[in-house]
Tab-separated table of C-alpha atoms in Angstrom:
chain	number	residue	atom	x	y	z
A	6	MET	CA	0.000	0.000	0.000
A	7	PRO	CA	1.545	3.372	-0.968
A	8	ASN	CA	2.441	5.893	1.714
A	9	THR	CA	0.079	8.794	2.184
A	10	ILE	CA	0.349	11.998	4.134
A	11	GLY	CA	-1.239	11.251	7.450
A	12	PRO	CA	-0.754	9.041	10.509
A	13	GLN	CA	-0.138	5.355	9.934
A	14	ARG	CA	-1.166	3.383	12.983
A	15	SER	CA	1.215	0.456	12.577
A	16	GLY	CA	3.704	2.065	14.982
A	17	ILE	CA	6.719	0.748	13.028
A	18	PHE	CA	10.089	2.262	13.894
A	19	ARG	CA	12.219	3.438	10.995
A	20	ASN	CA	15.744	4.666	11.693
A	21	GLY	CA	14.808	5.193	15.329
A	22	LEU	CA	11.878	7.421	14.396
A	23	ARG	CA	8.174	6.932	14.607
A	24	SER	CA	6.981	6.813	11.004
A	25	VAL	CA	3.537	8.147	10.207
A	26	GLY	CA	2.448	8.429	6.775
A	27	VAL	CA	-2.889	36.748	16.219
A	28	SER	CA	-2.243	38.287	18.120
A	29	LEU	CA	1.224	38.756	19.618
A	30	CYS	CA	2.358	38.142	23.182
A	31	LEU	CA	1.054	39.765	26.299
A	32	PHE	CA	2.556	43.201	26.880
A	33	GLY	CA	3.258	42.793	30.558
A	34	GLY	CA	6.930	42.045	31.149
A	35	LEU	CA	7.786	41.336	27.516
A	36	SER	CA	11.234	41.953	26.212
A	37	ALA	CA	13.241	41.075	23.135
A	38	GLY	CA	15.505	38.621	24.952
A	39	ALA	CA	19.216	39.305	24.697
A	40	ALA	CA	19.691	35.630	23.879
A	41	TYR	CA	18.020	36.306	20.550
A	42	ALA	CA	20.134	39.104	19.112
A	43	GLN	CA	19.114	38.916	15.468
A	44	ASP	CA	22.602	39.277	14.058
A	45	GLN	CA	23.545	36.091	15.932
A	46	LEU	CA	20.563	34.002	14.881
A	47	LYS	CA	21.361	30.996	12.719
A	48	GLY	CA	17.738	30.243	11.919
A	49	VAL	CA	14.463	28.671	13.050
A	50	VAL	CA	14.011	25.043	14.128
A	51	GLU	CA	10.469	23.666	14.470
A	52	LEU	CA	10.321	20.315	16.242
A	53	PHE	CA	7.294	18.065	15.753
A	54	THR	CA	7.067	15.783	18.765
A	55	SER	CA	4.700	13.853	21.008
A	56	GLN	CA	4.524	12.784	24.643
A	57	GLY	CA	3.399	9.393	23.337
A	58	CYS	CA	6.471	8.787	21.170
A	59	ALA	CA	9.289	6.780	22.798
A	60	SER	CA	11.946	8.172	20.434
A	61	CYS	CA	11.050	11.833	21.099
A	62	PRO	CA	12.588	12.661	24.524
A	63	PRO	CA	16.170	12.976	23.154
A	64	ALA	CA	14.904	15.416	20.525
A	65	ASP	CA	12.992	17.385	23.157
A	66	ALA	CA	16.210	17.655	25.191
A	67	ASN	CA	18.123	18.804	22.108
A	68	LEU	CA	15.581	21.525	21.397
A	69	ARG	CA	16.180	22.831	24.901
A	70	LYS	CA	19.928	22.912	24.158
A	71	LEU	CA	19.330	24.816	20.914
A	72	ILE	CA	17.185	27.385	22.719
A	73	GLN	CA	19.639	27.798	25.569
A	74	ASN	CA	22.547	28.208	23.143
A	75	GLY	CA	20.809	31.423	22.103
A	76	ASP	CA	21.523	31.249	18.365
A	77	VAL	CA	18.367	29.440	17.205
A	78	ILE	CA	14.667	30.199	17.563
A	79	GLY	CA	13.321	26.833	18.668
A	80	LEU	CA	9.639	25.925	18.628
A	81	SER	CA	8.027	22.665	19.680
A	82	TYR	CA	4.786	21.490	18.039
A	83	HIS	CA	3.087	18.582	19.782
A	84	VAL	CA	1.056	16.456	17.378
A	85	ASP	CA	-1.984	14.404	18.276
A	86	TYR	CA	-1.707	11.271	16.134
A	87	TRP	CA	0.022	9.134	18.790
A	88	ASN	CA	-2.748	9.640	21.345
A	89	TYR	CA	-4.299	6.297	20.405
A	90	LEU	CA	-1.351	4.489	22.052
A	91	GLY	CA	-2.842	5.146	25.478
A	92	TRP	CA	-1.652	8.607	26.513
A	93	THR	CA	-3.273	11.860	25.362
A	94	ASP	CA	-0.567	14.457	24.789
A	95	SER	CA	-1.509	17.384	27.028
A	96	LEU	CA	0.224	19.899	24.705
A	97	ALA	CA	-0.965	18.533	21.365
A	98	SER	CA	-3.437	20.102	18.945
A	99	LYS	CA	-4.850	19.228	15.559
A	100	GLU	CA	-3.541	22.577	14.296
A	101	ASN	CA	0.024	21.514	15.117
A	102	THR	CA	-0.544	18.267	13.250
A	103	GLU	CA	-1.970	20.147	10.280
A	104	ARG	CA	1.114	22.367	10.186
A	105	GLN	CA	3.328	19.297	9.967
A	106	TYR	CA	1.198	17.867	7.155
A	107	GLY	CA	1.516	21.202	5.355
A	108	TYR	CA	5.297	21.004	5.548
A	109	ALA	CA	5.187	17.448	4.225
A	110	ARG	CA	3.245	18.575	1.180
A	111	ALA	CA	5.533	21.561	0.616
A	112	LEU	CA	8.623	19.331	0.861
A	113	GLY	CA	7.156	16.713	-1.475
A	114	ARG	CA	6.990	13.998	1.182
A	115	ASN	CA	4.515	11.143	1.382
A	116	ASN	CA	4.599	10.846	5.159
A	117	VAL	CA	5.376	12.593	8.426
A	118	TYR	CA	7.170	11.322	11.508
A	119	THR	CA	8.250	12.186	15.019
A	120	PRO	CA	10.602	13.562	16.110
A	121	GLN	CA	10.921	15.689	12.976
A	122	ALA	CA	12.781	18.998	12.898
A	123	VAL	CA	11.920	21.435	10.104
A	124	VAL	CA	14.788	23.862	9.522
A	125	ASN	CA	14.012	27.391	8.257
A	126	GLY	CA	10.888	25.887	6.681
A	127	ARG	CA	13.136	24.579	3.886
A	128	ASP	CA	14.128	21.039	4.870
A	129	HIS	CA	13.640	18.406	7.551
A	130	VAL	CA	16.070	16.327	9.619
A	131	LYS	CA	15.808	13.882	12.504
A	132	GLY	CA	14.923	15.862	15.586
A	133	ALA	CA	17.484	14.133	17.803
A	134	ASP	CA	20.410	14.904	15.466
A	135	ILE	CA	21.598	18.285	16.719
A	136	GLN	CA	24.783	18.210	14.627
A	137	THR	CA	22.836	17.774	11.399
A	138	ILE	CA	20.429	20.526	12.440
A	139	TYR	CA	23.305	22.978	12.855
A	140	ARG	CA	24.899	21.777	9.617
A	141	ARG	CA	21.690	22.426	7.673
A	142	LEU	CA	21.405	25.887	9.250
A	143	ASP	CA	24.996	26.654	8.224
A	144	ASP	CA	24.331	25.357	4.703
A	145	PHE	CA	21.301	27.612	4.350
A	146	ASN	CA	23.187	30.660	5.581
A	147	LYS	CA	26.070	30.012	3.173
A	148	ALA	CA	23.555	29.678	0.331
A	149	GLY	CA	21.835	32.958	1.255
A	150	GLU	CA	18.764	31.109	2.541
A	151	GLY	CA	18.934	32.222	6.154
A	152	LEU	CA	17.010	34.945	7.978
A	153	ASN	CA	17.778	37.675	5.466
A	154	VAL	CA	14.873	40.033	6.184
A	155	PRO	CA	15.303	42.028	9.414
A	156	ILE	CA	12.446	42.017	11.917
A	157	SER	CA	12.218	44.078	15.092
A	158	THR	CA	9.464	44.457	17.669
A	159	GLU	CA	8.762	47.043	20.333
A	160	ARG	CA	5.991	48.365	22.536
A	161	VAL	CA	4.696	51.789	21.569
A	162	GLY	CA	1.980	53.041	23.894
A	163	ASP	CA	-0.827	50.504	23.910
A	164	GLU	CA	0.436	48.663	20.822
A	165	ILE	CA	3.222	46.357	19.769
A	166	GLU	CA	4.852	47.267	16.483
A	167	ILE	CA	6.446	44.639	14.256
A	168	ASP	CA	8.853	46.339	11.852
A	169	ILE	CA	9.818	44.262	8.826
A	170	GLY	CA	12.565	45.269	6.409
A	171	ALA	CA	12.659	45.080	2.631
A	172	GLY	CA	13.477	41.970	0.631
A	173	GLN	CA	12.385	39.779	-2.236
A	174	GLY	CA	9.055	38.081	-2.862
A	175	LYS	CA	5.965	37.765	-0.725
A	176	ALA	CA	5.365	36.181	2.667
A	177	GLU	CA	2.952	35.955	5.557
A	178	VAL	CA	3.641	37.496	8.953
A	179	VAL	CA	3.051	34.535	11.277
A	180	VAL	CA	3.021	34.677	15.076
A	181	ALA	CA	3.461	31.495	17.137
A	182	TYR	CA	2.627	31.598	20.860
A	183	PHE	CA	4.592	29.245	23.084
A	184	ASN	CA	5.117	28.350	26.734
A	185	ARG	CA	8.581	28.834	28.209
A	186	GLU	CA	8.827	25.404	29.840
A	187	GLN	CA	6.385	22.760	30.941
A	188	VAL	CA	7.201	19.621	32.900
A	189	VAL	CA	4.907	16.665	32.268
A	190	ASP	CA	4.603	13.399	34.205
A	191	VAL	CA	3.633	10.869	31.542
A	192	GLN	CA	1.459	8.228	33.167
A	193	LYS	CA	0.603	5.944	30.257
A	194	GLY	CA	1.866	4.926	26.843
A	195	GLU	CA	5.416	4.434	25.608
A	196	ASN	CA	6.907	7.046	27.950
A	197	GLN	CA	5.021	5.838	31.010
A	198	GLY	CA	6.715	6.830	34.252
A	199	LYS	CA	8.927	9.492	32.667
A	200	THR	CA	9.002	13.139	33.701
A	201	ILE	CA	9.807	15.198	30.591
A	202	SER	CA	10.613	18.894	30.252
A	203	TYR	CA	9.203	20.575	27.141
A	204	TRP	CA	10.491	23.967	25.985
A	205	HIS	CA	8.716	26.480	23.758
A	206	SER	CA	5.679	24.283	23.103
A	207	VAL	CA	3.412	26.103	20.660
A	208	TYR	CA	-0.268	26.412	21.522
A	209	ASP	CA	-1.467	28.917	18.892
A	210	VAL	CA	-0.331	30.127	15.466
A	211	GLN	CA	-1.862	33.146	13.732
A	212	THR	CA	-1.235	35.059	10.526
A	213	VAL	CA	-1.322	38.785	11.308
A	214	GLY	CA	-0.239	40.382	8.037
A	215	MET	CA	1.063	40.031	4.484
A	216	TRP	CA	4.477	41.219	3.261
A	217	ASP	CA	5.149	42.033	-0.397
A	218	GLY	CA	8.870	42.692	-0.271
A	219	LYS	CA	8.587	46.291	0.876
A	220	ALA	CA	9.418	47.504	4.375
A	221	MET	CA	6.294	47.534	6.516
A	222	THR	CA	4.989	47.764	10.064
A	223	VAL	CA	2.306	45.584	11.621
A	224	LYS	CA	0.572	47.032	14.681
A	225	LEU	CA	-1.328	44.903	17.157
A	226	PRO	CA	-3.517	46.233	19.991
A	227	ALA	CA	-3.055	45.206	23.605
A	228	SER	CA	-6.658	43.984	23.777
A	229	VAL	CA	-5.910	40.957	21.594
A	230	MET	CA	-3.041	39.866	23.823
A	231	SER	CA	-4.872	39.357	27.096
A	232	LYS	CA	-4.930	35.562	26.865
A	233	ALA	CA	-1.206	35.056	26.374
A	234	LYS	CA	0.320	32.413	28.619
A	235	SER	CA	3.711	32.487	30.297
A	236	GLY	CA	6.500	32.221	27.776
A	237	GLY	CA	6.609	34.280	24.621
A	238	CYS	CA	6.005	34.294	20.927
A	239	ALA	CA	7.943	34.041	17.706
A	240	VAL	CA	7.357	36.303	14.723
A	241	LEU	CA	8.012	34.383	11.501
A	242	LEU	CA	8.131	35.893	8.022
A	243	GLN	CA	7.129	32.798	6.096
A	244	LYS	CA	6.569	32.141	2.421
A	245	MET	CA	3.842	29.766	1.245
A	246	ASP	CA	3.930	27.409	-1.715
A	247	THR	CA	1.402	27.658	-4.534
A	248	ALA	CA	-1.024	25.437	-2.600
A	249	GLY	CA	-0.799	27.555	0.547
A	250	ASN	CA	1.450	25.201	2.515
A	251	PRO	CA	4.112	26.655	4.848
A	252	SER	CA	7.515	27.001	3.220
A	253	ALA	CA	10.720	29.037	3.592
A	254	ILE	CA	11.148	31.296	6.632
A	255	VAL	CA	13.087	34.398	5.542
A	256	GLY	CA	12.943	36.466	8.737
A	257	ALA	CA	12.215	35.879	12.414
A	258	ASN	CA	12.326	37.402	15.854
A	259	VAL	CA	11.075	36.453	19.293
A	260	LEU	CA	9.633	38.149	22.354
A	261	MET	CA	9.838	36.659	25.832
A	262	GLN	CA	7.935	37.540	28.962
A	263	SER	CA	10.322	38.495	31.726
A	264	GLU	CA	10.379	36.139	34.678
A	265	GLY	CA	10.507	38.920	37.223
């Protein structure tokens, strides 16, 4: 039977992986973290993971390392297609799963898997392979496919302004909300009995504007930010393929809520 995009419930391991076929952040205490100085950013890594996947914890730990190194914007998307194994992922959403499917279509793949790391929206690698992740980021930067469009954010009165520089092509201004860190005691399924720390788990993604290659500013009111959770949000300038699937990320920045 040919592979299709979507979860395959056989649970077969392949190469140590599970194979299966806005608003901005809350104003209060937000700052553009020093760890994310844009001139030091290598790129964006989006990890697709699950609390129900036995091969995911090493990738989750590596994402934490990437974030703490301060040179990568790391985001964790918990998918829901392993819930049938006996443990419902408390951070998963169908929207996260749909985003992974969209990447699969954009990358010409017939299946998705966990843990999968999507790098700059341009390619995927095994989520537990931190050396390959950095190598792909370096390759993209050498090829001029890094974060080439500058993005800055600041609070101005009762608004947050997202300033986006000039560049080539068109893209969507995407904002991903995430939690700083959540510790989960997994009580059933393949990771039963494990206590796992998850960093920058995404719980909402919104498109807040369109960019046509010209410098622009997106303004968001404080009233739409009242439901933000602890953590922060990433601003992604992301191109879409002709079918509307997420593709190359050409600019990014992040805002964190201060812990004080």
